[in-house]
Tab-separated table of N, CA and C in Angstrom:
chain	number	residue	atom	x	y	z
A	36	UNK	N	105.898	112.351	104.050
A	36	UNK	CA	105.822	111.538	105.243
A	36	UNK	C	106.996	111.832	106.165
A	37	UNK	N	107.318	112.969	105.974
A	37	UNK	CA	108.900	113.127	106.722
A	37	UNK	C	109.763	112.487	106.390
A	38	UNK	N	110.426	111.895	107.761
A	38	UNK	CA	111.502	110.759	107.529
A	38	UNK	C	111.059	109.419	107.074
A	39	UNK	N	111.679	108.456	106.373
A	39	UNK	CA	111.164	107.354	105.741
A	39	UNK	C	111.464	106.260	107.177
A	40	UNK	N	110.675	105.765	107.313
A	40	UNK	CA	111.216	104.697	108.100
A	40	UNK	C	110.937	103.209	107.717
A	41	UNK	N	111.827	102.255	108.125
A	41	UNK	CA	112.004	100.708	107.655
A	41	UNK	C	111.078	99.742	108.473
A	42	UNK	N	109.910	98.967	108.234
A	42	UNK	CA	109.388	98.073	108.980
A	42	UNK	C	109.854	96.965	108.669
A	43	UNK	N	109.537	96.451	109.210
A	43	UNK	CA	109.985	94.568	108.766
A	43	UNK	C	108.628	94.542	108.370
A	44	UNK	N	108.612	93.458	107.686
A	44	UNK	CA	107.422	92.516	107.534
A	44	UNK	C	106.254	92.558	108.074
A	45	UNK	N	106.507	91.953	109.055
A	45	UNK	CA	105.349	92.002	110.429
A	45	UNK	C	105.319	92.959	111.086
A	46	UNK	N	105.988	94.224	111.408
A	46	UNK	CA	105.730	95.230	111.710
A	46	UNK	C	104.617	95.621	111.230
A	47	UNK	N	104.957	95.860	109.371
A	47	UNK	CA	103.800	96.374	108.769
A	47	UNK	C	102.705	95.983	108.579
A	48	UNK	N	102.490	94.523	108.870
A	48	UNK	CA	101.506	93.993	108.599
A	48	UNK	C	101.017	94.403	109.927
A	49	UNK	N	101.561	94.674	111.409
A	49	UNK	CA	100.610	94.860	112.320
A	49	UNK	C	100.240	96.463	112.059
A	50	UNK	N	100.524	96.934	111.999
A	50	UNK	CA	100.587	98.966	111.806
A	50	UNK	C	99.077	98.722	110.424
A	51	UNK	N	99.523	97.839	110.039
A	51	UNK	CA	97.845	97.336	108.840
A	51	UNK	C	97.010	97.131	109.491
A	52	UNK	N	96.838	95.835	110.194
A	52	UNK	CA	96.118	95.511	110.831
A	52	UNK	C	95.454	96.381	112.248
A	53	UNK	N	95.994	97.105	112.771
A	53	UNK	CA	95.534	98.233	113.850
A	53	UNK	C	95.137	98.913	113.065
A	54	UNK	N	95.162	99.263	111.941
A	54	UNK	CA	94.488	100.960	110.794
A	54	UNK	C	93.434	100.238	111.031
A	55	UNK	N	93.062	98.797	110.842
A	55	UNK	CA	91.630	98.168	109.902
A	55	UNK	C	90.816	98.577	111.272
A	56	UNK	N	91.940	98.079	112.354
A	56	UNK	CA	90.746	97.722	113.659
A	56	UNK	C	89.970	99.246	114.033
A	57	UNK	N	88.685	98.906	114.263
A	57	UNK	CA	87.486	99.907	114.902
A	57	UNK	C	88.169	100.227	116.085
A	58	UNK	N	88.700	100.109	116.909
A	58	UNK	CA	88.671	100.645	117.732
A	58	UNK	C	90.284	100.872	118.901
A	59	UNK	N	91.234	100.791	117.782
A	59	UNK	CA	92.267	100.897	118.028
A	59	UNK	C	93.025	102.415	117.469
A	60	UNK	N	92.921	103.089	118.294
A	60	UNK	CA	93.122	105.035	117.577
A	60	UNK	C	94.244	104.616	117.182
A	61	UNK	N	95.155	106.514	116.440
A	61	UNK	CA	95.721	105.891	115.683
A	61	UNK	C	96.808	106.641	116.824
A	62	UNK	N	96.441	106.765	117.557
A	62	UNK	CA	97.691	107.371	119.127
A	62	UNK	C	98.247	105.774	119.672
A	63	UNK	N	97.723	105.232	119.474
A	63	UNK	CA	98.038	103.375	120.025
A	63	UNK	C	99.108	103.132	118.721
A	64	UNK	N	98.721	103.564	117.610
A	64	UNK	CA	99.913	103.212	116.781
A	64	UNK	C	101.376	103.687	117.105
A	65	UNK	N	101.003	104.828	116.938
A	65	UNK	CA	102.078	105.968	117.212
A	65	UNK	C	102.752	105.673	118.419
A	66	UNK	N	102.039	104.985	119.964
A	66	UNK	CA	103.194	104.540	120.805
A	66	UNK	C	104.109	103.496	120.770
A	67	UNK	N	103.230	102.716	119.253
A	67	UNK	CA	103.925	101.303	119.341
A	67	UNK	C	104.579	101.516	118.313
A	68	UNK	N	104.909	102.070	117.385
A	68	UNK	CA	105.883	102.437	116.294
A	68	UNK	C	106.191	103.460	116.202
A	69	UNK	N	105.694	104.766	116.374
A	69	UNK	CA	106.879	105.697	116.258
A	69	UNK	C	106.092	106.749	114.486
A	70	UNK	N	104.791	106.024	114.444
A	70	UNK	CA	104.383	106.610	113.327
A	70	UNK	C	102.465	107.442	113.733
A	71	UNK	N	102.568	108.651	113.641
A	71	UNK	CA	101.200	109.746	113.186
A	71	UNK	C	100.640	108.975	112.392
A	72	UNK	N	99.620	109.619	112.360
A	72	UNK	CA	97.939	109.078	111.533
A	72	UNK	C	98.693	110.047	109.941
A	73	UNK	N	99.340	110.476	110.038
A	73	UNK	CA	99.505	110.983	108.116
A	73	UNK	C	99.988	110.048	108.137
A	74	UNK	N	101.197	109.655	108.335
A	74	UNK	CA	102.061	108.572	108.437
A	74	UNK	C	101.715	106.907	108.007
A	75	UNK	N	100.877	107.006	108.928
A	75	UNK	CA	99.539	105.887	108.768
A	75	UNK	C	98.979	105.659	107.664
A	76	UNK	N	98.753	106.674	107.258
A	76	UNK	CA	97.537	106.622	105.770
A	76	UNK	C	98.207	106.776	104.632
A	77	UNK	N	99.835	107.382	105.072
A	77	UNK	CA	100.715	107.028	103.661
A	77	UNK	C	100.850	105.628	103.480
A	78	UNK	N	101.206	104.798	104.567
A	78	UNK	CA	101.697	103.604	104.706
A	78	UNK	C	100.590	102.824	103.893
A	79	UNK	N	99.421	102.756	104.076
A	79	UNK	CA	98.001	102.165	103.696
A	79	UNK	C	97.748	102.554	102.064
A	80	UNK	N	97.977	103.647	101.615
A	80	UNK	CA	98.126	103.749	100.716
A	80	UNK	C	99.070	103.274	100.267
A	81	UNK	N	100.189	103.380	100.270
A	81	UNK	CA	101.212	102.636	99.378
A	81	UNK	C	101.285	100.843	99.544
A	82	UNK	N	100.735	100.677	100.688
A	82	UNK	CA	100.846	98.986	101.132
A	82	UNK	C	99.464	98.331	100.442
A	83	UNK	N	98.175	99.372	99.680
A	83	UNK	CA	97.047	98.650	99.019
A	83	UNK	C	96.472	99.094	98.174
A	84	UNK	N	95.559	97.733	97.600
A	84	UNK	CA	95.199	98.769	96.416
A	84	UNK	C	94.083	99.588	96.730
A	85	UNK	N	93.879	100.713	95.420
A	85	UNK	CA	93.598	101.774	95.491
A	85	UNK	C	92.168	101.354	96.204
A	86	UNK	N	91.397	100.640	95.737
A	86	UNK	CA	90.342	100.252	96.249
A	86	UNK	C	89.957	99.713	97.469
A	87	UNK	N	90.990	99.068	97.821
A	87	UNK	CA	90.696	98.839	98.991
A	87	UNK	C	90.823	99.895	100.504
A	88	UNK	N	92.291	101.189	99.629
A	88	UNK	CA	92.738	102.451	100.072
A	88	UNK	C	91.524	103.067	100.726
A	89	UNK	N	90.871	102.706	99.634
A	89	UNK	CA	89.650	103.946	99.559
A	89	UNK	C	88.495	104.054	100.698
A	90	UNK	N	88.203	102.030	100.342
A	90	UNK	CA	86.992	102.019	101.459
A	90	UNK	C	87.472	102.238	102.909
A	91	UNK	N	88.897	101.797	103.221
A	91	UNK	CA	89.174	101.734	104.229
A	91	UNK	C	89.341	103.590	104.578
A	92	UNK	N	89.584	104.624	103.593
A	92	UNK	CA	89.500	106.082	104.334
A	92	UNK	C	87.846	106.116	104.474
A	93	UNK	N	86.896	105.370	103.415
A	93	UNK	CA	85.706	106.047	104.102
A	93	UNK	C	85.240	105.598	105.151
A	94	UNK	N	86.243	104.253	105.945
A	94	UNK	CA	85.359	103.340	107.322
A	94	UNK	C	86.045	104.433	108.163
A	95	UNK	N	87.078	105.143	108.183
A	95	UNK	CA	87.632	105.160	109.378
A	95	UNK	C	87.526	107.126	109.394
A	96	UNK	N	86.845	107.532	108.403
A	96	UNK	CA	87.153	108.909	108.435
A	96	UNK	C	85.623	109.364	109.314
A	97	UNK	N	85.866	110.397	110.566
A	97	UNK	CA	85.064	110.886	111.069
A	97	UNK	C	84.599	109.789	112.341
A	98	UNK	N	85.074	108.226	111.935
A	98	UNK	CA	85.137	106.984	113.005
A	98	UNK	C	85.400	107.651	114.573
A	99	UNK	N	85.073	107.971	115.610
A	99	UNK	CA	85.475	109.083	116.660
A	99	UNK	C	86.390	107.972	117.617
A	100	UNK	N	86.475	106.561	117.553
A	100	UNK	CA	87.067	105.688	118.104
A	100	UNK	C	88.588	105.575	117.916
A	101	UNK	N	88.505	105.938	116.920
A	101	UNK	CA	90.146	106.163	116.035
A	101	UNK	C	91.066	107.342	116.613
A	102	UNK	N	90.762	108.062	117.152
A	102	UNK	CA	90.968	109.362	117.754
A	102	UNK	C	90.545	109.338	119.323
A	103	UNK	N	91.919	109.324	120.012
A	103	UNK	CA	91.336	109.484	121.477
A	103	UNK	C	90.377	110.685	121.804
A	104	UNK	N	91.144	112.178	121.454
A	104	UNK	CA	90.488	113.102	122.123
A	104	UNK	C	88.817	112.921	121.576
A	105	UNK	N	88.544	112.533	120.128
A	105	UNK	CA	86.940	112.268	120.095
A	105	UNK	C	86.464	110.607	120.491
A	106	UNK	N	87.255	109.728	121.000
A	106	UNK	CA	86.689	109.159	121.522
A	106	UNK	C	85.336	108.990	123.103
A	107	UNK	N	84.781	108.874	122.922
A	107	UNK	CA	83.976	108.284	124.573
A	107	UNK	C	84.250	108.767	125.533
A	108	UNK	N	83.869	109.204	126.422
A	108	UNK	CA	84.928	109.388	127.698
A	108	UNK	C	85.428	107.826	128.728
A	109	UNK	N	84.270	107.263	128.543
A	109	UNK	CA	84.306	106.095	129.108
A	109	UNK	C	85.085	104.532	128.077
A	110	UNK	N	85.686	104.453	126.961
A	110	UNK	CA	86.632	104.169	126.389
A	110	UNK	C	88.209	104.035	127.194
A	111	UNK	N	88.366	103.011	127.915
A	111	UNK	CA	89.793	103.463	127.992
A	111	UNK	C	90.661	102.242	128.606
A	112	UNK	N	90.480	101.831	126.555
A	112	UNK	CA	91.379	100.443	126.347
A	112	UNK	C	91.921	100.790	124.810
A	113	UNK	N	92.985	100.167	124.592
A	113	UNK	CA	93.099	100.257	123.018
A	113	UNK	C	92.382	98.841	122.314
A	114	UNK	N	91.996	98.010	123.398
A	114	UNK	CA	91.698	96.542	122.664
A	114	UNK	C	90.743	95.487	123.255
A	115	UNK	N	89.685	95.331	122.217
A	115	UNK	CA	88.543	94.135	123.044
A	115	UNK	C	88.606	93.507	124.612
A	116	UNK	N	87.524	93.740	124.876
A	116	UNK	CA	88.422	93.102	126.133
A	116	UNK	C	88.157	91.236	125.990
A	117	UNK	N	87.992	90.741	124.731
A	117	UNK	CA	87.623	89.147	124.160
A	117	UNK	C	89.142	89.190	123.428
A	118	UNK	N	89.828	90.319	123.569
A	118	UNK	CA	91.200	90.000	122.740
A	118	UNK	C	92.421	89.267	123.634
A	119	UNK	N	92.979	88.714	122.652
A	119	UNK	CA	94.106	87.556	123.477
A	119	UNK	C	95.406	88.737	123.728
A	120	UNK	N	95.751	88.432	124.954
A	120	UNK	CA	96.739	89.954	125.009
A	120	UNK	C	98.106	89.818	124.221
A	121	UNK	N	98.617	90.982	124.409
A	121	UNK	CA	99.936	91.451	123.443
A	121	UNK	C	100.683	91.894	124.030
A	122	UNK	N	101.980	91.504	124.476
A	122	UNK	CA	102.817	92.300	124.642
A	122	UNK	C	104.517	92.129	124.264
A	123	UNK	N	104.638	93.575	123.474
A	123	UNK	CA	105.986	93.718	122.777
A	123	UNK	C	105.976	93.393	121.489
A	124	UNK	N	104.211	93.512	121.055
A	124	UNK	CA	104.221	93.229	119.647
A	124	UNK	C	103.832	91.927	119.430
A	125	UNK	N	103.848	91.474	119.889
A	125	UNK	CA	104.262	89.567	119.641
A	125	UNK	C	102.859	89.089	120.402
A	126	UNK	N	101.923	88.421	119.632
A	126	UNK	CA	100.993	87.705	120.402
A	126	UNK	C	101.420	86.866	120.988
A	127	UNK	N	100.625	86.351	122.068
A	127	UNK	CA	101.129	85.424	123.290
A	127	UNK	C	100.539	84.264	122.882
A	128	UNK	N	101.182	83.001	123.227
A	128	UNK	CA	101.333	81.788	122.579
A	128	UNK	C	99.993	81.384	123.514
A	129	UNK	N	99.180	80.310	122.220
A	129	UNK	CA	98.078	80.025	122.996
A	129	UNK	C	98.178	78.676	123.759
């Protein structure tokens, strides 16, 4: 994985939670942390179990949403547009 790097808590739990999401590539990760799709899938692996590792490489492998350049052409959001916005990491207080 290269260099090791330190999340907090909630870091990782969001860098989790964006792997799960359909339709959040993994280039949206990478601007918001600083971590590649290998990177990504080390993290997922070591953060679950094997089983759950697993289904989650077969939801997202070949997924073309996950990947800008095979995304849509007409795609061009990282997030629902029914999603409550984000910014700096930190959901916004409802």
């Amino acid at each position: 994985m290269g260099k090791k790097v330190k999340f907090s808590e909630p870091e990782l739990d969001r860098i989790i939670e964006m792997a799960w999401e359909d339709r959040t590539p993994f280039e949206a990760i990478q601007a918001q942390f600083g971590v590649n799709e290998s990177q990504v899938i080390a993290l997922m692996r070591s953060n679950m179990k094997q089983s759950s590792f697993k289904m989650w490489r077969a939801r997202v492998q070949g997924r073309n949403t996950k990947h800008l350049k095979k995304s849509p052409e007409d795609l061009d959001r990282f997030r629902s547009s029914r999603q409550k916005s984000i910014s700096l990491n930190k959901i916004s207080k409802r």
